[in-house]
Coordinates of N, CA and C and ligand atoms in Angstrom, one line a residue:
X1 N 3.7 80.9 98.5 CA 4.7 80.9 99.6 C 4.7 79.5 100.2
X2 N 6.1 79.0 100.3 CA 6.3 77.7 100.7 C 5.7 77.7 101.9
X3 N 5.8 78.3 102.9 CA 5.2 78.2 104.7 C 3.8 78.4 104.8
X4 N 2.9 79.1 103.6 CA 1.5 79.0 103.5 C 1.6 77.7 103.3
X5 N 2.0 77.2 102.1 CA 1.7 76.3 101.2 C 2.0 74.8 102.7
X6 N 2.4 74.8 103.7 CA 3.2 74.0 104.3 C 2.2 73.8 105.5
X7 N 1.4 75.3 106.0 CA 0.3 75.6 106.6 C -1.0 74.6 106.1
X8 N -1.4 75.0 105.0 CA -2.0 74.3 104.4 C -2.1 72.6 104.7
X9 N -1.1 72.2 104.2 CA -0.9 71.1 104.3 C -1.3 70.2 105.8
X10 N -0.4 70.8 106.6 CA -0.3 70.4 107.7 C -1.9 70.4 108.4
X11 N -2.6 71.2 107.8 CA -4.1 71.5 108.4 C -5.0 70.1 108.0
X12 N -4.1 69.6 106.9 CA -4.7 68.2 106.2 C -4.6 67.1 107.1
X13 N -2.9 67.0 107.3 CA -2.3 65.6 108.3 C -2.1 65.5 109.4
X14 N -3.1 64.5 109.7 CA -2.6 64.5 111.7 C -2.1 64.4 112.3
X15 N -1.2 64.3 113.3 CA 0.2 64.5 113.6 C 0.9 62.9 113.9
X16 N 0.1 62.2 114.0 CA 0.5 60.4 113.7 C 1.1 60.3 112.5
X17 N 0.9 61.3 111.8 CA 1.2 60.5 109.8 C 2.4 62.0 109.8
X18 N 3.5 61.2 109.1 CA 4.6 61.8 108.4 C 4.6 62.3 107.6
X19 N 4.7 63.6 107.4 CA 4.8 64.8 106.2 C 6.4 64.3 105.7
X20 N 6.3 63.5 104.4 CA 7.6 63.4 103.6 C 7.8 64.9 102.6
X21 N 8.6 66.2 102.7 CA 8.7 66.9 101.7 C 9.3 66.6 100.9
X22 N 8.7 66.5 99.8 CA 9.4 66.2 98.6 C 9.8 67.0 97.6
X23 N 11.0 67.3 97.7 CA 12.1 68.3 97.4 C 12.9 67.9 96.4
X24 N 12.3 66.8 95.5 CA 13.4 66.7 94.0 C 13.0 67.7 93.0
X25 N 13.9 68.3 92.9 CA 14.3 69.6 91.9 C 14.5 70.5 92.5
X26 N 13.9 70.8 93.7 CA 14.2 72.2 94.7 C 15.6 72.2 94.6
X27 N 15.7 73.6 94.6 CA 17.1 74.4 94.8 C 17.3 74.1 96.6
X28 N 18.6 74.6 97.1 CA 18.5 74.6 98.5 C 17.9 75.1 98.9
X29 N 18.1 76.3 98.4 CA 16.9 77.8 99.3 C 15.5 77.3 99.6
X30 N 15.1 76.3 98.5 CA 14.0 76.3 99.0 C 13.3 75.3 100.4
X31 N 14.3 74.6 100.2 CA 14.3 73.1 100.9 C 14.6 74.5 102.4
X32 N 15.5 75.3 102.6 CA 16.0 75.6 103.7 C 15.1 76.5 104.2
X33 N 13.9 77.2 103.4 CA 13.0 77.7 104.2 C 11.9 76.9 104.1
X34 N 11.5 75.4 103.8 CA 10.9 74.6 104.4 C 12.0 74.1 105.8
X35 N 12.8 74.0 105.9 CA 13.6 73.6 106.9 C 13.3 74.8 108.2
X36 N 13.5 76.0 108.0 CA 13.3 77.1 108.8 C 12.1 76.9 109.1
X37 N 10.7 76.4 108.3 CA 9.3 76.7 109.4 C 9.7 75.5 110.0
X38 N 10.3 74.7 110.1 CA 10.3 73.7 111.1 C 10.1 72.1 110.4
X39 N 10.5 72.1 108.8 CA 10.4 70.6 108.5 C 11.4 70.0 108.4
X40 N 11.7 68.4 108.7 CA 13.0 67.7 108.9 C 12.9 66.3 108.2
X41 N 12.0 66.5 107.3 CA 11.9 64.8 106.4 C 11.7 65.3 104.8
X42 N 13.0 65.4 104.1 CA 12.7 65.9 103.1 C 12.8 64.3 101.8
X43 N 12.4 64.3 101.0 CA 12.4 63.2 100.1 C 12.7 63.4 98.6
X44 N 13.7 62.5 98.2 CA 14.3 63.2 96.7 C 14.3 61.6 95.9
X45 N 14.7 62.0 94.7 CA 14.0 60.6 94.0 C 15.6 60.6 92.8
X46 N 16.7 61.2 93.2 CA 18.0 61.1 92.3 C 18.9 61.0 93.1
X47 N 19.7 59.9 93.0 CA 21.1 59.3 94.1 C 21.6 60.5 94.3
X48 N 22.4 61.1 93.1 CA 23.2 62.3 92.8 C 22.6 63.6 94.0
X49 N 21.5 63.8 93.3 CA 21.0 65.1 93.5 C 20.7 64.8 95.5
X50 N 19.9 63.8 95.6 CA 19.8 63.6 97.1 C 21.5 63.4 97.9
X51 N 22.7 63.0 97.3 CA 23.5 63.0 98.3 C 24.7 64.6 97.9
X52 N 24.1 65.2 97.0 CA 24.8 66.5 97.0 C 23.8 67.6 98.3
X53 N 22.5 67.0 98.0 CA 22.2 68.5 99.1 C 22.8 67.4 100.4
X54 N 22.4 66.4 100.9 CA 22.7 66.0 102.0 C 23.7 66.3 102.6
X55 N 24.9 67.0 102.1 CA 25.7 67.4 102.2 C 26.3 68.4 102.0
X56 N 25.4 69.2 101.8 CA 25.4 71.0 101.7 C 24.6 71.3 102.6
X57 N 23.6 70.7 103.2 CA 22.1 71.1 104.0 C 22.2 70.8 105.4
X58 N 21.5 71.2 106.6 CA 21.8 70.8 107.8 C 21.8 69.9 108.3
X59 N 22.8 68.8 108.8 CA 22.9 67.5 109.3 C 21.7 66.5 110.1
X60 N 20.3 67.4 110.6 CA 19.4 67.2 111.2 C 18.6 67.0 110.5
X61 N 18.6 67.1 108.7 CA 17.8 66.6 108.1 C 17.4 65.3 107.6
X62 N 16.4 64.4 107.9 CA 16.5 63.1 107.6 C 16.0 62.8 105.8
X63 N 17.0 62.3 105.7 CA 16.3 62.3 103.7 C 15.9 60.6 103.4
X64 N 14.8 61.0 102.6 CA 14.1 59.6 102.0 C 14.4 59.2 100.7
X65 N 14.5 58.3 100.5 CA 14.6 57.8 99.0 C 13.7 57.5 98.9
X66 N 12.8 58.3 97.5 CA 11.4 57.5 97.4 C 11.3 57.0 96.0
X67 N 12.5 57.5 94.8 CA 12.4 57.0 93.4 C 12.5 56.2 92.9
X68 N 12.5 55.7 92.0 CA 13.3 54.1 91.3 C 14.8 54.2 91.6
X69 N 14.9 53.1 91.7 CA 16.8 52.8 92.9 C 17.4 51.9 91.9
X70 N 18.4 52.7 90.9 CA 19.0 51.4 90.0 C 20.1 50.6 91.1
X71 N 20.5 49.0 90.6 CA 21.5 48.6 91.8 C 22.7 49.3 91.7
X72 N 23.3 50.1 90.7 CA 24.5 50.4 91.2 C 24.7 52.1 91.3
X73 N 23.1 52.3 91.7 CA 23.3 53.9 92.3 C 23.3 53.8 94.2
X74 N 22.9 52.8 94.6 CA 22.8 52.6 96.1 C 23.3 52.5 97.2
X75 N 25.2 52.4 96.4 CA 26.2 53.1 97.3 C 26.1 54.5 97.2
X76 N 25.2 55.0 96.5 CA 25.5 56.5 96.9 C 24.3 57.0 97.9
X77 N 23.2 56.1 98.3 CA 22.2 56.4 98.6 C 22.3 56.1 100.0
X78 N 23.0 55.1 100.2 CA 22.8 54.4 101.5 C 23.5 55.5 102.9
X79 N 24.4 56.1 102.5 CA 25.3 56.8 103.2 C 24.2 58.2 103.9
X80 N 23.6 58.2 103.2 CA 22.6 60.1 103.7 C 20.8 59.0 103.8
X81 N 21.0 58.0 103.7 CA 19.4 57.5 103.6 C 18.5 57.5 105.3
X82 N 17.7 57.8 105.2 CA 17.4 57.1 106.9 C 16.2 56.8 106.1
X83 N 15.4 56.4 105.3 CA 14.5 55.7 104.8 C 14.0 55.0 103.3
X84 N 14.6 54.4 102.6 CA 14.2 54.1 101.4 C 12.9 53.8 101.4
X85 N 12.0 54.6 100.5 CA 10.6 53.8 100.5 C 10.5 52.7 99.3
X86 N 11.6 52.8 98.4 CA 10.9 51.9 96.8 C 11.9 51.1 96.6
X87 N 12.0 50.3 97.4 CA 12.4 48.5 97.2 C 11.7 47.8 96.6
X88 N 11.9 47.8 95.4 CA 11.0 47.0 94.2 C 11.1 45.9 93.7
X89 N 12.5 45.2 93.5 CA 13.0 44.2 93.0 C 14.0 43.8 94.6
X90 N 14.0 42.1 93.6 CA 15.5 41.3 94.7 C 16.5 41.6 94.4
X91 N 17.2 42.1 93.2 CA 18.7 42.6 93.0 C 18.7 44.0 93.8
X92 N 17.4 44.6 94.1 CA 17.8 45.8 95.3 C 17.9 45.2 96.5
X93 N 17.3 44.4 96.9 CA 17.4 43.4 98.4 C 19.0 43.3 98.3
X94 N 19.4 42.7 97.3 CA 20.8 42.2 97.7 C 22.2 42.9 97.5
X95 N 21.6 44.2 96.9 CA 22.7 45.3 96.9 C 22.8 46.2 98.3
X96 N 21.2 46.3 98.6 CA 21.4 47.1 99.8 C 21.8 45.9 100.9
X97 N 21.5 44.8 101.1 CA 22.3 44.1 102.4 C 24.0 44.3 101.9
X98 N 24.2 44.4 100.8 CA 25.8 44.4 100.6 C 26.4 45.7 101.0
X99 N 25.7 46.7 100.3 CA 26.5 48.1 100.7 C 26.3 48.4 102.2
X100 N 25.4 48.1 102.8 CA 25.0 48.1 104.3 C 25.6 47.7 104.7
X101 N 25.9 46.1 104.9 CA 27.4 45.4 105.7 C 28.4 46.1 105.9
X102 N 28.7 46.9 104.6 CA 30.0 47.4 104.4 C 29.9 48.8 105.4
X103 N 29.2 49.3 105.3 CA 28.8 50.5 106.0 C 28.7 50.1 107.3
X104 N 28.3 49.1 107.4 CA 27.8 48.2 108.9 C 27.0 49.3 109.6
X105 N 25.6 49.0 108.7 CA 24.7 50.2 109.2 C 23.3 49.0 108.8
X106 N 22.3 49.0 109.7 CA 21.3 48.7 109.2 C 20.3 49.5 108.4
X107 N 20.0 49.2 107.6 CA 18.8 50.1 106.8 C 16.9 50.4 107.1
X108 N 17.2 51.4 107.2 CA 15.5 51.2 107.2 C 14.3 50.9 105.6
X109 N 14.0 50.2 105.4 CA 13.5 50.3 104.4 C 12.1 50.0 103.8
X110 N 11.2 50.6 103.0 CA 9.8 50.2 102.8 C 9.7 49.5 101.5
X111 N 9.2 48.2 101.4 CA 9.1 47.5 100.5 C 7.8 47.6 99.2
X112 N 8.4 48.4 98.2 CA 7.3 48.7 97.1 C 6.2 48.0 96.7
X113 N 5.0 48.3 96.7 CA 3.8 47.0 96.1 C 3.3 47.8 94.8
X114 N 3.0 46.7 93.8 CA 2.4 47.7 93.0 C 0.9 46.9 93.0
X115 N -0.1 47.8 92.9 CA -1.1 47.7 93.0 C -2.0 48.3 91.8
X116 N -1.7 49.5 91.2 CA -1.8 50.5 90.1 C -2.4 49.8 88.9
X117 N -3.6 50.4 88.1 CA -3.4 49.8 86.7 C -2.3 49.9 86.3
X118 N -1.8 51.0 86.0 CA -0.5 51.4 84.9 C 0.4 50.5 85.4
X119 N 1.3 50.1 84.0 CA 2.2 49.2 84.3 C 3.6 49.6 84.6
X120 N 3.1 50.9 84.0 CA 4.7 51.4 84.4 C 5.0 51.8 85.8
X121 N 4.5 51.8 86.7 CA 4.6 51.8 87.9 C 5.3 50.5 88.3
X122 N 6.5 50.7 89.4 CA 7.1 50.2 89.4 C 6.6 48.9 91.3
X123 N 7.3 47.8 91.5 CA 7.2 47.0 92.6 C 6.9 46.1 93.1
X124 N 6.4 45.0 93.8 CA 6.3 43.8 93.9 C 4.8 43.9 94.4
X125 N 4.3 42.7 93.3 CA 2.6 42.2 93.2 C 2.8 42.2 95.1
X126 N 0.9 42.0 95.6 CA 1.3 41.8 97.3 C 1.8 40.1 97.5
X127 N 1.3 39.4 96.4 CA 1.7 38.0 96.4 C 3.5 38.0 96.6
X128 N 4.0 38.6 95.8 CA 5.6 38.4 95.4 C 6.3 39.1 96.8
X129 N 5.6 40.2 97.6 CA 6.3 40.6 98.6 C 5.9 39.9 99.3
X130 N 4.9 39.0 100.1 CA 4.6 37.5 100.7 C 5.7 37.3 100.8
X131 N 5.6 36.5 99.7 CA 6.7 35.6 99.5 C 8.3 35.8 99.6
X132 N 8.6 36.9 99.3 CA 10.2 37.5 99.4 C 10.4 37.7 100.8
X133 N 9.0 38.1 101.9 CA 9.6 38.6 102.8 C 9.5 37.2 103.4
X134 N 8.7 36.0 103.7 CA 8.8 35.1 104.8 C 9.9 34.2 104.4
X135 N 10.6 34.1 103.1 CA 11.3 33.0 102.8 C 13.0 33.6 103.5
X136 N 12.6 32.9 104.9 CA 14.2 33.5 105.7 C 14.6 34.6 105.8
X137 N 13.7 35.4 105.0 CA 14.2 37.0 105.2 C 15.0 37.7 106.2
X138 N 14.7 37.8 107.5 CA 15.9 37.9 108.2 C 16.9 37.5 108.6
X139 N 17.4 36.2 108.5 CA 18.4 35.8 107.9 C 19.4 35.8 106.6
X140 N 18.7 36.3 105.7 CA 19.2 36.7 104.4 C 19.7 37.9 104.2
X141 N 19.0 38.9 105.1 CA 19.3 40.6 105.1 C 19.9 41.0 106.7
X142 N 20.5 40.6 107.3 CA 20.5 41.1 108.5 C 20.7 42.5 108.5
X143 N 21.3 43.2 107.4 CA 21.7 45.0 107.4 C 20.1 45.5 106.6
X144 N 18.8 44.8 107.0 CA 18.0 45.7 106.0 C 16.5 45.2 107.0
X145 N 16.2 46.5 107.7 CA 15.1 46.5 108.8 C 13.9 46.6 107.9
X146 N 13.0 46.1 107.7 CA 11.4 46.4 107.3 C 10.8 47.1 107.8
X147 N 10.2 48.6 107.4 CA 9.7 49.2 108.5 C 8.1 49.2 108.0
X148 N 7.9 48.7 106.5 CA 6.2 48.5 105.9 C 6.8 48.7 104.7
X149 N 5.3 49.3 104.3 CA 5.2 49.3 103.0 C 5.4 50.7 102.2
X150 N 5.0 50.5 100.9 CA 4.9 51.9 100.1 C 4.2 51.4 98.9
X151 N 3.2 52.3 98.6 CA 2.5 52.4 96.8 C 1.8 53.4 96.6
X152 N 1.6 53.7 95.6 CA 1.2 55.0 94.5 C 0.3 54.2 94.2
X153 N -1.0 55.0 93.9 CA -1.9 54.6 93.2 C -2.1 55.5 91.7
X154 N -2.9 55.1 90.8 CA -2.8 55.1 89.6 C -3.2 57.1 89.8
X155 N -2.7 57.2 88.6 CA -2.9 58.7 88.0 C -4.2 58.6 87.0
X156 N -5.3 58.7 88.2 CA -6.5 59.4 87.6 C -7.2 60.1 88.3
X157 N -8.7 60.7 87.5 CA -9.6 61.2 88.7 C -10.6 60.5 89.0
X158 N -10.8 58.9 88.7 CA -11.8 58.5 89.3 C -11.1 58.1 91.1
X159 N -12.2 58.4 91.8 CA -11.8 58.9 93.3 C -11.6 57.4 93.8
X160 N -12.7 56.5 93.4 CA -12.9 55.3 93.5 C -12.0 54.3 93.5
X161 N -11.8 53.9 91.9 CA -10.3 53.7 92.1 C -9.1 53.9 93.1
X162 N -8.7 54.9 93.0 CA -8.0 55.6 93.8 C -8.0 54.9 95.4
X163 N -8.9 54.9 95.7 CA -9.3 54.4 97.0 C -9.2 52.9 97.4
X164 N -9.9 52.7 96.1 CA -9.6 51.1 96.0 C -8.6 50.3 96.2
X165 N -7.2 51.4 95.3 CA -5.7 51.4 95.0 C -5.4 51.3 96.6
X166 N -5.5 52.2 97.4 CA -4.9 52.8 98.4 C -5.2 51.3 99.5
X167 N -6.8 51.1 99.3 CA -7.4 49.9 99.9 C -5.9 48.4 100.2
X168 N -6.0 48.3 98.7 CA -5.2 47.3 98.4 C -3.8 47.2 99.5
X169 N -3.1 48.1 99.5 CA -1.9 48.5 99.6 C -2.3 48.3 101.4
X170 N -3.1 49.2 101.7 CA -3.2 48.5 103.3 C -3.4 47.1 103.7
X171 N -4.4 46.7 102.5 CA -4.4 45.0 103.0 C -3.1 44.0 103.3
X172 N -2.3 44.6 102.4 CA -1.3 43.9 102.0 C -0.9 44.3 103.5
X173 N -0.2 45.3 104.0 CA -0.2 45.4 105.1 C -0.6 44.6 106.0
X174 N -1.7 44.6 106.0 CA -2.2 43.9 107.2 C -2.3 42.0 107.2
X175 N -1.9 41.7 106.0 CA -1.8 40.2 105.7 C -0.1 40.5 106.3
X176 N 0.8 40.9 105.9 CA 2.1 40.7 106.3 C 2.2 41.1 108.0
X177 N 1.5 42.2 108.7 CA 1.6 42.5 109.9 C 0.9 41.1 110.7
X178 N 0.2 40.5 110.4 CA -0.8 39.4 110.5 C 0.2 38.1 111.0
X179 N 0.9 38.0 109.6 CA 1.5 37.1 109.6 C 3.1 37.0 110.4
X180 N 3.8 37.5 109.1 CA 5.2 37.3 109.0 C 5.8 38.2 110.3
X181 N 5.2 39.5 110.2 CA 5.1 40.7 111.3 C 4.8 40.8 111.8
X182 N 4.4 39.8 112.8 CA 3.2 40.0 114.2 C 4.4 39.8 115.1
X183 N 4.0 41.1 115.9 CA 5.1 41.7 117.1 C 5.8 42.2 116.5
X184 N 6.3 42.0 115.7 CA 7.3 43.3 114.9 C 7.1 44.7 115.3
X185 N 7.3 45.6 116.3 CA 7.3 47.0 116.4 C 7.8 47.5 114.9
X186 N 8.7 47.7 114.6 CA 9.3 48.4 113.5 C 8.4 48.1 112.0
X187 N 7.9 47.7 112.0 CA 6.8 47.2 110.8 C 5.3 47.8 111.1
X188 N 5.6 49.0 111.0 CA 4.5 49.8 111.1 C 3.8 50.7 109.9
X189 N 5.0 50.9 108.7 CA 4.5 52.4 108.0 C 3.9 52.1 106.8
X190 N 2.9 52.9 106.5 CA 2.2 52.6 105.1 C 2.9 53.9 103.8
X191 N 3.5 53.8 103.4 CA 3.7 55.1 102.8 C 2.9 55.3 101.5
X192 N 1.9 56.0 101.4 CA 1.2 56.3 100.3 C 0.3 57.9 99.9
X193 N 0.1 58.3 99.3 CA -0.4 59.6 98.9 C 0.5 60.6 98.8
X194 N 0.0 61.3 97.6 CA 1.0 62.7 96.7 C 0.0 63.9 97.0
X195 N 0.9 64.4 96.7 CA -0.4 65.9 96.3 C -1.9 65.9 95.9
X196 N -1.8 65.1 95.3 CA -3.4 65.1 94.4 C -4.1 63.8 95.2
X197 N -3.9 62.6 95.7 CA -4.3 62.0 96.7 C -4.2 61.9 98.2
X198 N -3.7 62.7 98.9 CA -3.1 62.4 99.9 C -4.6 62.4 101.0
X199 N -5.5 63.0 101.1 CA -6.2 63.0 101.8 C -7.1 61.5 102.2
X200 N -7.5 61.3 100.8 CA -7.7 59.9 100.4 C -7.0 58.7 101.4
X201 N -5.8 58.9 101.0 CA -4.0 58.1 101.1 C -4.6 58.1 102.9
X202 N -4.9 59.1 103.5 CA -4.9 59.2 105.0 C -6.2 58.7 105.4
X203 N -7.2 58.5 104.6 CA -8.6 58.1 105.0 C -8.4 56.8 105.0
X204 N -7.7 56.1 103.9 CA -7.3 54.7 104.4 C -6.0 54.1 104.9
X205 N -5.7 54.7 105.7 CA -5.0 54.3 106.8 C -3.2 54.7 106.7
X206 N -2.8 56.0 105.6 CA -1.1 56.4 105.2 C -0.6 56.6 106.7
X207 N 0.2 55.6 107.2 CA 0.8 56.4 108.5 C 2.0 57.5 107.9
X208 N 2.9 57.1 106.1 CA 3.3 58.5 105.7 C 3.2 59.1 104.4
X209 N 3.1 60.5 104.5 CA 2.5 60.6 103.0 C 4.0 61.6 102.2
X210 N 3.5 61.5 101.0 CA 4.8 62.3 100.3 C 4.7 63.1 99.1
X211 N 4.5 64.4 100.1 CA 4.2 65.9 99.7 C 5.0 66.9 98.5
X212 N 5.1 67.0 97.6 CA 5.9 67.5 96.9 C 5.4 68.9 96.2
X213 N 4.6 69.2 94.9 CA 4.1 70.3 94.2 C 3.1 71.1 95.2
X214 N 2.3 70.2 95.8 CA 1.2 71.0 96.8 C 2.4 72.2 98.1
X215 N 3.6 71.9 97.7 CA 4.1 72.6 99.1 C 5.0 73.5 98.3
X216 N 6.1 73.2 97.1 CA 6.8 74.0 96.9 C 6.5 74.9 95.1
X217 N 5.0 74.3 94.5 CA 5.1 75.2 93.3 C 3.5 76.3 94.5
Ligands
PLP1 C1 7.4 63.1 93.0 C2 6.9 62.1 93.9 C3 6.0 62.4 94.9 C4 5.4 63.7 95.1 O1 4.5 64.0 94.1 P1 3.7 65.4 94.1 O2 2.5 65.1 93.2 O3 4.6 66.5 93.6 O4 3.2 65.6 95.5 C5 5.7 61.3 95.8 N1 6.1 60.1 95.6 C6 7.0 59.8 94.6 C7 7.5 58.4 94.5 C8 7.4 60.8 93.8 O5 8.3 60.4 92.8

């Protein structure tokens, strides 16, 4: 049952850290009786599929983008988005300031690190986001707010790792809040941990995590 399964969860996360449900594949029904116990941050990882429910489903739902974002899927994303977490590349920097303008909406968005052995994990080394974010950055994006970061750590079961992974990803954090983002209020969020890490994800420091199989299989 999704509302045990939601029970559960919630028994895990503190109420400082953001329960992202992640709802790619869910039918409505399901998403709407997570919505009925009371959840309002659902997260989908397909342009299409995230801006068809956003638009069948209750208006008070805030939806995330947390998937790989090709550039010319992001006019369809930007319209139902109130958070991208996986800004990975600069041709997504410069599509989302473009469709944003046009929208004349600013974006909220979390800038991907990859940290991960696996290579196919997608995002910018912490050196490459350094650097992309202090070179004028807000002058170059004015439609695209930083609100932190986001990374996955690798798909294994050494725990260690894992932690290490997670480690990384806050540093980086904290070298950019240090620096580039000191005083920055809106430069707050770490988004990291899944189902299978998330506890982990919150022991080093996830202010959001992104819940998916643990809630709805
Ligand atoms: C699918 C997905 C999740 C959720 O994964 P679960 O293991 O089902 O909790 C989290 N983050 C991203 C980027 C995903 O694609």
């Amino acid at each position: 049952m999704i509302k045990d399964n939601l029970q559960i969860v919630h028994n895990d996360v503190p109420e400082n850290v953001l329960l992202v449900c992640v709802s790619k594949f869910q039918s409505n029904d399901k998403i709407l009786e997570a919505y009925n116990y009371g959840e309002r941050c659902f997260g989908e990882n397909r342009p299409q599929e995230m801006k068809e429910k956003a638009e069948s489903l209750p208006s008070d739902i805030k939806w995330h983008f947390i998937g790989n974002l090709q550039t010319n899927k992001v006019k369809m994303v930007i319209p139902h988005a109130s958070l991208i977490h996986s800004v990975s590349n600069d041709r997504l920097l410069d599509e989302i300031e473009r469709i944003s303008a046009k929208f004349d909406k600013v974006l909220n968005v979390l800038i991907e690190v990859h940290v991960a052995q696996e290579e196919s994990k997608h995002g910018f080394s912490p050196e490459e986001a350094v650097s992309i974010l202090s070179d004028d950055f807000a002058n170059k994006f004015p439609h695209i707010n930083v609100c932190g970061i986001m990374g996955m750590a690798s798909l294994t079961d050494n725990e260690t790792q894992i932690r290490n992974e997670f480690k990384a990803i806050k540093n980086t954090f904290n070298t950019l809040k240090n620096s580039i983002f000191q005083g920055k209020d809106d430069f707050k969020e770490i988004s990291m941990g899944m189902s299978g890490d998330y506890k982990i994800a919150i022991e080093e420091g996830a202010t959001i995590v992104r819940i998916g199989s643990k809630i709805f299989l």
